[in-house]
CSV table of C-alpha atoms in Angstrom, one decimal:
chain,number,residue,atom,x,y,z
A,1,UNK,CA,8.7,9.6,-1.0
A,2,UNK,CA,5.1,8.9,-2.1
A,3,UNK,CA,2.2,6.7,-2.4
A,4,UNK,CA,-1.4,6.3,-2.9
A,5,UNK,CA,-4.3,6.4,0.0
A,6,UNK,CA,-4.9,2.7,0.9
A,7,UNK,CA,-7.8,1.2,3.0
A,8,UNK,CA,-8.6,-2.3,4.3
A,9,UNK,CA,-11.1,-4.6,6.4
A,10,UNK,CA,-9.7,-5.8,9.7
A,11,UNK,CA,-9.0,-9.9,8.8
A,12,UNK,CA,-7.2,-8.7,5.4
A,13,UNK,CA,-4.2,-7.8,3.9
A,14,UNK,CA,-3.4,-4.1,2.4
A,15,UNK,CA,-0.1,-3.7,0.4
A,16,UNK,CA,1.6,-1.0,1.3
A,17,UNK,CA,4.0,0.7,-1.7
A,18,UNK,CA,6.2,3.5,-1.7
A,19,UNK,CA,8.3,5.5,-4.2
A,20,UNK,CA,11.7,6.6,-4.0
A,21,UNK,CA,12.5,9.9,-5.9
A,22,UNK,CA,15.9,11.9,-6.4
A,23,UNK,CA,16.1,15.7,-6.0
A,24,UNK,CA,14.6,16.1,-9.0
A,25,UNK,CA,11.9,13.9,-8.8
A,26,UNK,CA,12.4,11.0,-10.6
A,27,UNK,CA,12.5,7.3,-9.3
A,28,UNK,CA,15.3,6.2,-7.8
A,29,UNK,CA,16.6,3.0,-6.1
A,30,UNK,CA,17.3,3.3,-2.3
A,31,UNK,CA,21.0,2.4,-1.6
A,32,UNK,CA,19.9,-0.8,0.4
A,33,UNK,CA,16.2,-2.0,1.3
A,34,UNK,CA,14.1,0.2,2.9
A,35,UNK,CA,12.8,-0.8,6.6
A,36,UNK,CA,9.0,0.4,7.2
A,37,UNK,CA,7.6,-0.2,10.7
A,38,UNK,CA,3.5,-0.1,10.9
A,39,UNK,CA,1.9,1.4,14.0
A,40,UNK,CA,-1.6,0.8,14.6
A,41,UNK,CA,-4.7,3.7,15.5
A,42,UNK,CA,-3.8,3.3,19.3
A,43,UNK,CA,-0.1,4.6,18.8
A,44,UNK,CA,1.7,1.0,19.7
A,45,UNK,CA,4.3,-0.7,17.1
A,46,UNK,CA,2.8,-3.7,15.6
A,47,UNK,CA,6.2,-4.1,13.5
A,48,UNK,CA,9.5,-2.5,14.3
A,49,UNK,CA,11.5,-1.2,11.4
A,50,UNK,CA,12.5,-3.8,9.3
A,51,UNK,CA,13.7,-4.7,5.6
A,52,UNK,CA,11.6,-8.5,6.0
A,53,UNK,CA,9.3,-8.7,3.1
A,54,UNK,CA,9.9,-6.1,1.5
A,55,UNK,CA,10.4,-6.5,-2.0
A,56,UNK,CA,11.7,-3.8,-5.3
A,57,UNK,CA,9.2,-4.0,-7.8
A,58,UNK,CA,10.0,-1.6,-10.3
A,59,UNK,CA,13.2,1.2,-9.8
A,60,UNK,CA,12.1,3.2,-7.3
A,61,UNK,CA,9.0,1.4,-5.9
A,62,UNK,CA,8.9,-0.9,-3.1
A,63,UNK,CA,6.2,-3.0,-1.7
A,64,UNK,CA,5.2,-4.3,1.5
A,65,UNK,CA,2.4,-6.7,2.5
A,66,UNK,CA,1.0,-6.6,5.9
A,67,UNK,CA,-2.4,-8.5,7.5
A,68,UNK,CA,-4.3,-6.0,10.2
A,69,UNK,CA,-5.3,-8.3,12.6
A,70,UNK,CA,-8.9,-9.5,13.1
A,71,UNK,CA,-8.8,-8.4,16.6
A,72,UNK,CA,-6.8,-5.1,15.8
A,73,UNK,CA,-8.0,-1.6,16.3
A,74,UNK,CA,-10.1,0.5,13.6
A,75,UNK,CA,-8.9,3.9,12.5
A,76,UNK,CA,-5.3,5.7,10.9
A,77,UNK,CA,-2.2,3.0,11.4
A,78,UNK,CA,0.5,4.4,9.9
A,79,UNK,CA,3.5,2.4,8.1
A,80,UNK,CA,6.5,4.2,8.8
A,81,UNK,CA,9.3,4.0,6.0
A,82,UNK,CA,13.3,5.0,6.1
A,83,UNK,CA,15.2,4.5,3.3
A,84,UNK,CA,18.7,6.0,2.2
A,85,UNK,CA,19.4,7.7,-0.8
A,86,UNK,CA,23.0,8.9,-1.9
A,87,UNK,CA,24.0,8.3,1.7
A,88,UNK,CA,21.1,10.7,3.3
A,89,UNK,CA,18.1,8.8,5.6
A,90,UNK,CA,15.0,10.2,4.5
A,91,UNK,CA,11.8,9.1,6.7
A,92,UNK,CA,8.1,8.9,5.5
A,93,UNK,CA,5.1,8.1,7.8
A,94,UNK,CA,2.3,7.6,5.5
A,95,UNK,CA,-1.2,6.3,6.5
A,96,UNK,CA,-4.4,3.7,5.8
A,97,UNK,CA,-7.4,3.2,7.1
A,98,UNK,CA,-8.6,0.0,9.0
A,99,UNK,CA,-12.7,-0.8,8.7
A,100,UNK,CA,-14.4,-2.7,10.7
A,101,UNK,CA,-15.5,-5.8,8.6
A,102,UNK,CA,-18.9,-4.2,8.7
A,103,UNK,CA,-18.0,-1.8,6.0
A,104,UNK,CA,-17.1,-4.3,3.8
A,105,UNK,CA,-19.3,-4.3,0.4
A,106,UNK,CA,-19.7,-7.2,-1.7
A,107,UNK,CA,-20.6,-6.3,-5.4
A,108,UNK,CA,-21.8,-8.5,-7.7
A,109,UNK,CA,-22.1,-8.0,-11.3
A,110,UNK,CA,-20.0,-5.0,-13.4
A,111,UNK,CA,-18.1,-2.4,-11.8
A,112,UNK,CA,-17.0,1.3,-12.6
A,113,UNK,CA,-13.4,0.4,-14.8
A,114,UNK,CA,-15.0,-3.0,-16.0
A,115,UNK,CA,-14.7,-3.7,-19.9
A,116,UNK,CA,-18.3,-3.3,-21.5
A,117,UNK,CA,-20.1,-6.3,-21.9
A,118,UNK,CA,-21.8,-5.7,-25.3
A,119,UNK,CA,-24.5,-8.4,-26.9
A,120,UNK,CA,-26.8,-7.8,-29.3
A,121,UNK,CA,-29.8,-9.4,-30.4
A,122,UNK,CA,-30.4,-11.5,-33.4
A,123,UNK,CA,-32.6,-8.4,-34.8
A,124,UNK,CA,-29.7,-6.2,-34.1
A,125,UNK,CA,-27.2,-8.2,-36.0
């Protein structure tokens, strides 16, 4: 199983995905909903495993939407998934990071992956 490095501001919510893959590699649907539990920086269970909420979005990939709390610790939580696949549990505890809302940037204007904004002037044309 697999997934992508994820971070979030205490207050907001961070979706949490996870891929599925065969022997071989390739996507693959669990053979019922996988459960994920989320465990915050101080070691307790925020959520117990669980299949609420989380949805298939594409063969192989499932997603799951959680809040960090305003008031919840800063650090590594980890979000603990189990699926089954051909009739073997496999387990994945993968991680993201909760900022304080301190390290929150707001950007204005173009970013890095933005389309160009081109204009020229009437001399140009």
């Amino acid at each position: 199983m697999t997934t992508t490095t994820r971070q979030v501001i205490v207050g907001k919510p961070v979706i949490l995905e996870i891929d599925v893959r065969d022997a071989r590699g390739s996507r693959i649907d669990a053979d019922s909903q996988p459960e994920v539990s989320i465990i915050n920086s101080n070691g307790f269970v925020v959520r117990a495993l669980s299949t609420t909420d989380v949805i298939r979005i594409q063969e192989g990939r499932y997603r799951y939407t959680y809040t960090v709390p305003p008031v919840g610790p800063t650090g590594v939580w980890i979000d603990h998934w189990r699926a089954v696949v051909n009739g073997f549990t496999t387990d994945a505890r993968l991680s993201f990071i909760v900022l304080t809302s301190s390290a929150e940037i707001e950007v204005s204007g173009s970013q890095i992956g933005d389309d160009p904004q081109i204009s020229y002037s009437e001399e140009e044309i």
